[in-house]
PDB file of C-alpha atoms in Angstrom:
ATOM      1  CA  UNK A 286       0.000   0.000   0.000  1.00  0.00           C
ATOM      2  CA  UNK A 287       2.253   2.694   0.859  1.00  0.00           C
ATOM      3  CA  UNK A 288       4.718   1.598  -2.055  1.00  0.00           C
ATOM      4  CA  UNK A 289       2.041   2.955  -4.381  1.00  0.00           C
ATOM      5  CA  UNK A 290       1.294   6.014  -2.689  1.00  0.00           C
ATOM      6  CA  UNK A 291       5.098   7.225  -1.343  1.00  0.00           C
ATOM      7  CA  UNK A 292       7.116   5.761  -4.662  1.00  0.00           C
ATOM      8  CA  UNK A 293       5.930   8.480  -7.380  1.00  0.00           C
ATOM      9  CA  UNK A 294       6.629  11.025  -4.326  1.00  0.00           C
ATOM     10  CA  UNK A 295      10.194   9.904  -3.740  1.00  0.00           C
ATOM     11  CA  UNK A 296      10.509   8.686  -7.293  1.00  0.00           C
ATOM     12  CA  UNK A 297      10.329  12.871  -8.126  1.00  0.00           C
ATOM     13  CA  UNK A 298      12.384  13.736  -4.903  1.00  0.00           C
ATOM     14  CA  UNK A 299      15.682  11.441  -5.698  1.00  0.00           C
ATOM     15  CA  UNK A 300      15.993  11.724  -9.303  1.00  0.00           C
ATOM     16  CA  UNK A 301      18.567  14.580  -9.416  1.00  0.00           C
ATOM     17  CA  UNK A 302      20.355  12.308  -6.991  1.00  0.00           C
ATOM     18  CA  UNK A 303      20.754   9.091  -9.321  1.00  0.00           C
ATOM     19  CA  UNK A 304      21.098  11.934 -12.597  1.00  0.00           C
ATOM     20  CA  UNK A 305      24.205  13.139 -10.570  1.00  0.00           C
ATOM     21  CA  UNK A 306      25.679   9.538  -9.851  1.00  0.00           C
ATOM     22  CA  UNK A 307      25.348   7.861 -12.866  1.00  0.00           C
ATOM     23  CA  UNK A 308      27.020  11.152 -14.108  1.00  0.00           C
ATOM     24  CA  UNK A 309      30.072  10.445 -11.646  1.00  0.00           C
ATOM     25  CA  UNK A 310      29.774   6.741 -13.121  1.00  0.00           C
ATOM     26  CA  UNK A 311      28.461   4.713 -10.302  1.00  0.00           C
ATOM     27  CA  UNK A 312      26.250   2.242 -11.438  1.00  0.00           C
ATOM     28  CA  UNK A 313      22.783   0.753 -10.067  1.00  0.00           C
ATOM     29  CA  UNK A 314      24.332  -2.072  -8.610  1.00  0.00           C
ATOM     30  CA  UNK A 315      27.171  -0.638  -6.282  1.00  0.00           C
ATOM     31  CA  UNK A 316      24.223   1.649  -5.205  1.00  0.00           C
ATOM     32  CA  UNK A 317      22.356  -1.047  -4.065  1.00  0.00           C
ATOM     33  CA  UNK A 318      25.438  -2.934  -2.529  1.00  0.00           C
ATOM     34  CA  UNK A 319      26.330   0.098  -0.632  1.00  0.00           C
ATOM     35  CA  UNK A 320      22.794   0.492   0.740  1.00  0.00           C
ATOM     36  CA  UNK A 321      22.814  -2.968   1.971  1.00  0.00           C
ATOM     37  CA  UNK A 322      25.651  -2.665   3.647  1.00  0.00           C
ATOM     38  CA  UNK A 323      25.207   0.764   5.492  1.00  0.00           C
ATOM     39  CA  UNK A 324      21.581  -0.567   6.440  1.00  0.00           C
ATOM     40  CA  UNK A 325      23.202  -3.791   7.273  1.00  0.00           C
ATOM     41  CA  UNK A 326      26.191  -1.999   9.589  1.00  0.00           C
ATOM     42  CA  UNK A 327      24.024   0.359  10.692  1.00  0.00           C
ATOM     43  CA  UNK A 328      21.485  -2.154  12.537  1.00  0.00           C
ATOM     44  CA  UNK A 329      24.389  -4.665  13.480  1.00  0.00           C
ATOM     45  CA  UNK A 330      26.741  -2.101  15.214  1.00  0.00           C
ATOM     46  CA  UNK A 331      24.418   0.507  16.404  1.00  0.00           C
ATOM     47  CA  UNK A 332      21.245  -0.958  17.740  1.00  0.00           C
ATOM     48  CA  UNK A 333      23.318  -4.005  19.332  1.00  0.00           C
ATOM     49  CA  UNK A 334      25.132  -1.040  21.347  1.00  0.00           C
ATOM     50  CA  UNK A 335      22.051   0.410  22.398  1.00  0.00           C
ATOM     51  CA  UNK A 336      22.121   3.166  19.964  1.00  0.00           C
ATOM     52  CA  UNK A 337      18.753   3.078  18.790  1.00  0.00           C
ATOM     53  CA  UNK A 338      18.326   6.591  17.483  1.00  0.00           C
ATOM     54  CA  UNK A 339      20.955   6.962  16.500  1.00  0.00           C
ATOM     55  CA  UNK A 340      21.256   4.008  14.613  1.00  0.00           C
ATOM     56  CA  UNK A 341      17.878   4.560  12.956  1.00  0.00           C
ATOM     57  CA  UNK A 342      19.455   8.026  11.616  1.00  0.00           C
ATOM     58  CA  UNK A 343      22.422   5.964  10.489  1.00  0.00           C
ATOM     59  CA  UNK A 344      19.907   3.175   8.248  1.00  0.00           C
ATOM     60  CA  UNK A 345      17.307   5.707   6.851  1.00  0.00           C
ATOM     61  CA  UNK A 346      20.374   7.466   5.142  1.00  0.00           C
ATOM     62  CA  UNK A 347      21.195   4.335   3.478  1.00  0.00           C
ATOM     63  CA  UNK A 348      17.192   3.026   3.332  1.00  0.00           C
ATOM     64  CA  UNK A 349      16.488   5.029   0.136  1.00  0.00           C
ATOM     65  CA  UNK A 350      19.103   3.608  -1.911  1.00  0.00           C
ATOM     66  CA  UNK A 351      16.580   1.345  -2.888  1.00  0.00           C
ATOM     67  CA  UNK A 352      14.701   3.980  -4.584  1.00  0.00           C
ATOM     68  CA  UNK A 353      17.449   5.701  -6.287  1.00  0.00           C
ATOM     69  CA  UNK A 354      19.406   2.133  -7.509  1.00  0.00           C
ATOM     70  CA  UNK A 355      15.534   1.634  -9.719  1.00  0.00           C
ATOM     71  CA  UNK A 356      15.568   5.037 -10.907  1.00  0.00           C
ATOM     72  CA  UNK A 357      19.344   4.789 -12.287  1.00  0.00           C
ATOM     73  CA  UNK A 358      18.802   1.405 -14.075  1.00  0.00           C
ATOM     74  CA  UNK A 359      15.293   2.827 -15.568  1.00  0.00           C
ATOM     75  CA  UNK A 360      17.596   5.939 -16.819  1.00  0.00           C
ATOM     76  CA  UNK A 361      20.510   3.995 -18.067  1.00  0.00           C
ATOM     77  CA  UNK A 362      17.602   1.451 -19.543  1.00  0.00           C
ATOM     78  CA  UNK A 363      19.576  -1.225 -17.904  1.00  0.00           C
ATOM     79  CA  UNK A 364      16.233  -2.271 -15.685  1.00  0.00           C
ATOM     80  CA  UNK A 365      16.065  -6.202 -15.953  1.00  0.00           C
ATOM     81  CA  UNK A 366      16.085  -9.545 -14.598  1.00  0.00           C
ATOM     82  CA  UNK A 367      19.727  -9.398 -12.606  1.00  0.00           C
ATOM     83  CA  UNK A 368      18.877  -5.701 -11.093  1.00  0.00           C
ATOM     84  CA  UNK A 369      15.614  -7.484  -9.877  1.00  0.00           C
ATOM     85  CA  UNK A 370      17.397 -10.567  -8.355  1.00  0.00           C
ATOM     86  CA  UNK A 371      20.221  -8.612  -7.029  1.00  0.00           C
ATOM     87  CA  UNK A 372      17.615  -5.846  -5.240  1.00  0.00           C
ATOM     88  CA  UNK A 373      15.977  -8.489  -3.894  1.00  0.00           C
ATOM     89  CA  UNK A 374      18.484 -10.744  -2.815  1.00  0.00           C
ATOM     90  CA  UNK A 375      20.242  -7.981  -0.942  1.00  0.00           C
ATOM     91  CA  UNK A 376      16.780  -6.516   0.409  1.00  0.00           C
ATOM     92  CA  UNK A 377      16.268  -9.540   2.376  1.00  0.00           C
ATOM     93  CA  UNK A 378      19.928  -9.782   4.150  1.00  0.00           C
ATOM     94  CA  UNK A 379      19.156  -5.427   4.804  1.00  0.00           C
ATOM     95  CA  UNK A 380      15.510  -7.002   6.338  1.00  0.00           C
ATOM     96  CA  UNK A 381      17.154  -9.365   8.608  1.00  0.00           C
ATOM     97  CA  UNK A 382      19.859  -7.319   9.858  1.00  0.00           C
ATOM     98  CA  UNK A 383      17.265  -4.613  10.644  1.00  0.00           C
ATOM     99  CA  UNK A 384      15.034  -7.328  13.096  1.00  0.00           C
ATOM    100  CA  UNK A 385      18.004  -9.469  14.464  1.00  0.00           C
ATOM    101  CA  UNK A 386      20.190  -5.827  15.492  1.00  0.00           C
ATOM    102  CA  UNK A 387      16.680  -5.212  17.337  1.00  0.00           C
ATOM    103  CA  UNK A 388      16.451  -8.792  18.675  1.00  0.00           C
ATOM    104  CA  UNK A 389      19.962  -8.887  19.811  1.00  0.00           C
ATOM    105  CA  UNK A 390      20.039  -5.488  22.100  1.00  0.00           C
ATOM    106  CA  UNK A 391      16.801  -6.828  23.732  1.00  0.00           C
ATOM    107  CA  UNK A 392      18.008 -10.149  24.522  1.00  0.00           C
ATOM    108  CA  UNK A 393      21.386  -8.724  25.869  1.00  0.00           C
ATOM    109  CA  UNK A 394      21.676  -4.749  27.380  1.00  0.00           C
ATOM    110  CA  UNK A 395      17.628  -3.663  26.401  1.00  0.00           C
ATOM    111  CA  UNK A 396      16.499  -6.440  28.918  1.00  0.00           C
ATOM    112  CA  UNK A 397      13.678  -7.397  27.552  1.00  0.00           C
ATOM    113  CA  UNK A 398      12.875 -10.733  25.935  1.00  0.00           C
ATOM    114  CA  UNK A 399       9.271  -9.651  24.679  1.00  0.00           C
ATOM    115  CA  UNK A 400      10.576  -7.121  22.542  1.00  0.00           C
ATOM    116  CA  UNK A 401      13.326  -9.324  21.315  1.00  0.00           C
ATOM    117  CA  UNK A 402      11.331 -12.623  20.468  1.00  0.00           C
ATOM    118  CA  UNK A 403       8.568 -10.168  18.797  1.00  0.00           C
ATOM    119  CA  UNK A 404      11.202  -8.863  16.589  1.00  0.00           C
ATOM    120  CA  UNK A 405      12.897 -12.298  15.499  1.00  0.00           C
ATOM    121  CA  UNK A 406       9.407 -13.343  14.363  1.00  0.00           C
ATOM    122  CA  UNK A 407       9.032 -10.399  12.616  1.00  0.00           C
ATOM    123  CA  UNK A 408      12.326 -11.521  10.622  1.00  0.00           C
ATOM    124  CA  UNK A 409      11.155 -14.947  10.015  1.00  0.00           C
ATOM    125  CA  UNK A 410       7.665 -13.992   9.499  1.00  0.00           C
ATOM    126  CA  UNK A 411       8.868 -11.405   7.028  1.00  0.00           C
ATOM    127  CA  UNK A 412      11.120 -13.562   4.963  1.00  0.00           C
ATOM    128  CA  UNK A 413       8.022 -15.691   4.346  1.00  0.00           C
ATOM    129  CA  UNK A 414       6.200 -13.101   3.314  1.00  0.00           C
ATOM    130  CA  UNK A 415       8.987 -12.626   0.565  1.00  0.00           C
ATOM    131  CA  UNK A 416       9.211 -16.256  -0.350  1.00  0.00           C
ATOM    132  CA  UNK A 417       5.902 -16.693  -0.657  1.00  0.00           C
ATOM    133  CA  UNK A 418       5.826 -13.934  -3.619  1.00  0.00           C
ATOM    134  CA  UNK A 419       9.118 -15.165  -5.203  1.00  0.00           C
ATOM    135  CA  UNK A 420       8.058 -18.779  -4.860  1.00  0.00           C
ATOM    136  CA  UNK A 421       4.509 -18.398  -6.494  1.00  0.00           C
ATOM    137  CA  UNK A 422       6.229 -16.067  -8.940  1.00  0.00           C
ATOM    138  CA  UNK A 423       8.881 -18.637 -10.377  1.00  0.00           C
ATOM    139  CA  UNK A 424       5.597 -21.238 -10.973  1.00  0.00           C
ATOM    140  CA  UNK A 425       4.343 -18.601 -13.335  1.00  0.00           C
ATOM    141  CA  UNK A 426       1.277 -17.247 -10.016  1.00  0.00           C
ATOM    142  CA  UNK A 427       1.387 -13.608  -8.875  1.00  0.00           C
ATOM    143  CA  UNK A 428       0.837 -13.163  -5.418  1.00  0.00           C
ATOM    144  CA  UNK A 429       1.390  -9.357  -5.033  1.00  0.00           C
ATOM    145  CA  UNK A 430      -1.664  -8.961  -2.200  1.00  0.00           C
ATOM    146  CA  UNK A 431      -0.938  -8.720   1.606  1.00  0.00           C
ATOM    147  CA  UNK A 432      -1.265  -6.035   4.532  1.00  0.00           C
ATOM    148  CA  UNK A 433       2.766  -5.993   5.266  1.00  0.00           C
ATOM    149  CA  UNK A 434       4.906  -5.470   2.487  1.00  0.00           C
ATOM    150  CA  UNK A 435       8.490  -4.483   2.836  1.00  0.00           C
ATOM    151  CA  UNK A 436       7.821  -0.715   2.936  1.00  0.00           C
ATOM    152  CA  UNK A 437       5.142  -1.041   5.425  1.00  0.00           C
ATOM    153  CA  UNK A 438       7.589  -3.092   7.695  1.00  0.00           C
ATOM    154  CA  UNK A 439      10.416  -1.052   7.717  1.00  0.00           C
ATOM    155  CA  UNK A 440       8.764   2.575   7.906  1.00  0.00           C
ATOM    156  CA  UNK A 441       6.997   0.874  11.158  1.00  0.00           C
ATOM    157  CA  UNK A 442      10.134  -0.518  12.441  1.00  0.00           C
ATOM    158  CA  UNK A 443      12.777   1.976  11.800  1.00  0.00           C
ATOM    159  CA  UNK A 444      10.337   5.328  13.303  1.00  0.00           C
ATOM    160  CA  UNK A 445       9.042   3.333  16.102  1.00  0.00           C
ATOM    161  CA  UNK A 446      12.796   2.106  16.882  1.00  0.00           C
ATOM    162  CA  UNK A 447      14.192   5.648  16.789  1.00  0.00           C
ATOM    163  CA  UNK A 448      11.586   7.091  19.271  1.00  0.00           C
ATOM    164  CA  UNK A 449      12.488   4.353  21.923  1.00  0.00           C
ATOM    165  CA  UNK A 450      16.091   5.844  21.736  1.00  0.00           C
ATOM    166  CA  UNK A 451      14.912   8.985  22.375  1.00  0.00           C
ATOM    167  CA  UNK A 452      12.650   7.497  25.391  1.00  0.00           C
ATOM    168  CA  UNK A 453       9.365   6.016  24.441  1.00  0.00           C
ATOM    169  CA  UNK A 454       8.358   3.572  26.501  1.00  0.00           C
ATOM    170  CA  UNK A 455       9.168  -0.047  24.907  1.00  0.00           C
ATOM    171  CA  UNK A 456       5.713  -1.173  25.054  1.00  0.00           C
ATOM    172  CA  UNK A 457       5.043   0.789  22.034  1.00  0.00           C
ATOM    173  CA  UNK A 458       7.880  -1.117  20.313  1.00  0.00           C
ATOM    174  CA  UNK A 459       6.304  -4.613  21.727  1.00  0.00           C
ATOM    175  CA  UNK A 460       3.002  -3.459  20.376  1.00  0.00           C
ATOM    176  CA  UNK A 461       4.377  -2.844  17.110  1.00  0.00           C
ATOM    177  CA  UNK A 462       6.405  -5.806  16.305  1.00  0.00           C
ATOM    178  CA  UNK A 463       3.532  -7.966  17.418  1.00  0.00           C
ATOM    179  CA  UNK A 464       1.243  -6.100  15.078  1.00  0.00           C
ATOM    180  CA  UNK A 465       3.482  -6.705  12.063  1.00  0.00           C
ATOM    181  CA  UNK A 466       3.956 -10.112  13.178  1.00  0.00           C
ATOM    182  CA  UNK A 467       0.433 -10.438  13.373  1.00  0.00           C
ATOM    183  CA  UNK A 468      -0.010  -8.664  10.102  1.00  0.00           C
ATOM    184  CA  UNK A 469       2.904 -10.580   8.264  1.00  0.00           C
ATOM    185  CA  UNK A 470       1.169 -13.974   9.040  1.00  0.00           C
ATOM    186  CA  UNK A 471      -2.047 -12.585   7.618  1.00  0.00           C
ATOM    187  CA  UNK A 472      -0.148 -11.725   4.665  1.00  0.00           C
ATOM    188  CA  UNK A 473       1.462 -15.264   3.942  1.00  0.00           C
ATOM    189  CA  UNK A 474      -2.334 -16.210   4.301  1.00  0.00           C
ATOM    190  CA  UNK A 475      -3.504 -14.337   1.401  1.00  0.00           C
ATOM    191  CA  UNK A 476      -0.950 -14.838  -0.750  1.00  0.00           C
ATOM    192  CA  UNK A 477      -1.018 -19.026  -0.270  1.00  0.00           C
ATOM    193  CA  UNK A 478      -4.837 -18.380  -0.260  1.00  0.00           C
ATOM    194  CA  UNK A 479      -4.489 -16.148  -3.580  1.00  0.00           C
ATOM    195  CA  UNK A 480      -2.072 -19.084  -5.538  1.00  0.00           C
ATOM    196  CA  UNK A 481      -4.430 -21.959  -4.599  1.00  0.00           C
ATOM    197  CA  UNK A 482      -6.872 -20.003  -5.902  1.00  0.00           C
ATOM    198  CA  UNK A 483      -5.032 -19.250  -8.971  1.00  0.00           C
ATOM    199  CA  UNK A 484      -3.961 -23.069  -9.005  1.00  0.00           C
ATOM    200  CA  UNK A 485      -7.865 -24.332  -8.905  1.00  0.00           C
ATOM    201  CA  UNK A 486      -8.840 -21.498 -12.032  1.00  0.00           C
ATOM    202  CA  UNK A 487      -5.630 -23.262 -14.573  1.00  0.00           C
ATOM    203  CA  UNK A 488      -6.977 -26.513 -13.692  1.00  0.00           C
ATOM    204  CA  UNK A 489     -10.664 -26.146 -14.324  1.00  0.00           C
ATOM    205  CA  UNK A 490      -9.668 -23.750 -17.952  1.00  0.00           C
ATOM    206  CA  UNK A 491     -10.008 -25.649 -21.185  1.00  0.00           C
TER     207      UNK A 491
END
């Protein structure tokens, strides 16, 4: 849902940004390397010291990447099936760093298993969200339907995160991790529901 509405918006805002790169000759693909790796630091060195603002600062500089790596393949015409697998690949390893940095300052100096278990099934919860799509994808299904897509996820995660640094109480985070939890297994749901479905129509078609 919010990858409809917010990627025209940010679409506009970065495109001077990946204009200027692919000017200095970077390409789409160390773009999106270097965002998975600053996201990936960023929530393995930061949040597992406690920083948890200012570890969220640290990822949402590298978060957009993700936006700007699509806009300079679609400008360079080089948009395809490696810059898909590569994005995607490397947005799931960005994904788990994000929920296990989380899990492992709750488990260790955060003191609080809730918040920590919450987030580790958000990872594993999340990744099935993504395999599901891939999975029915690759069998020739779409299953592009659910309540917690990636953006969703991390835009909950990363603003609720930062506030706790800055003092709000960790229920908030608890509630939050549950709800996407909660959410994410709804969305594996629908999207098995949505291939069976699919599965049922190609056998009963002439």
């Amino acid at each position: 849902m919010l990858n409809r509405y917010a990627r025209g918006f940010f679409t506009r805002l970065f495109t001077p940004l990946a204009r200027l790169l692919l000017k200095w000759g970077v390409t789409p693909d160390a773009v999106t390397i270097a965002g998975t790796v600053g996201v990936a630091g960023g929530a393995l060195v930061f949040y597992p010291l406690g920083q948890l603002f200012w570890g969220t600062v640290f990822i949402t500089l590298f978060v957009f990447s993700d936006v700007v790596d699509g806009i300079m393949a679609r400008m360079k015409g080089h948009s395809g099936l490696w810059g898909s697998f590569l994005d995607s690949t490397l947005d799931r390893i960005a994904d788990g760093a994000l929920f296990a940095g989380v899990a492992i300052w709750f488990f260790t100096g955060g003191q609080n298993a809730a918040v920590a278990v919450a987030a580790l099934a958000c990872l594993v919860l999340g990744m099935l969200v993504s395999y599901a799509r891939a999975k029915a994808e690759s069998l020739g299904f779409t299953a592009n339907v659910g309540l917690a897509e990636r953006a969703e996820r991390l835009v909950s995660v990363l603003v609720v995160t930062g506030l706790t640094g800055l003092g709000l109480p960790q229920g908030f985070l608890l509630a939050v991790l549950v709800l996407l939890a909660v959410a994410s297994l709804v969305t594996v749901y629908q999207r098995v529901r949505t291939v069976r479905r699919q599965s049922l129509a190609d056998r009963q078609a002439p």
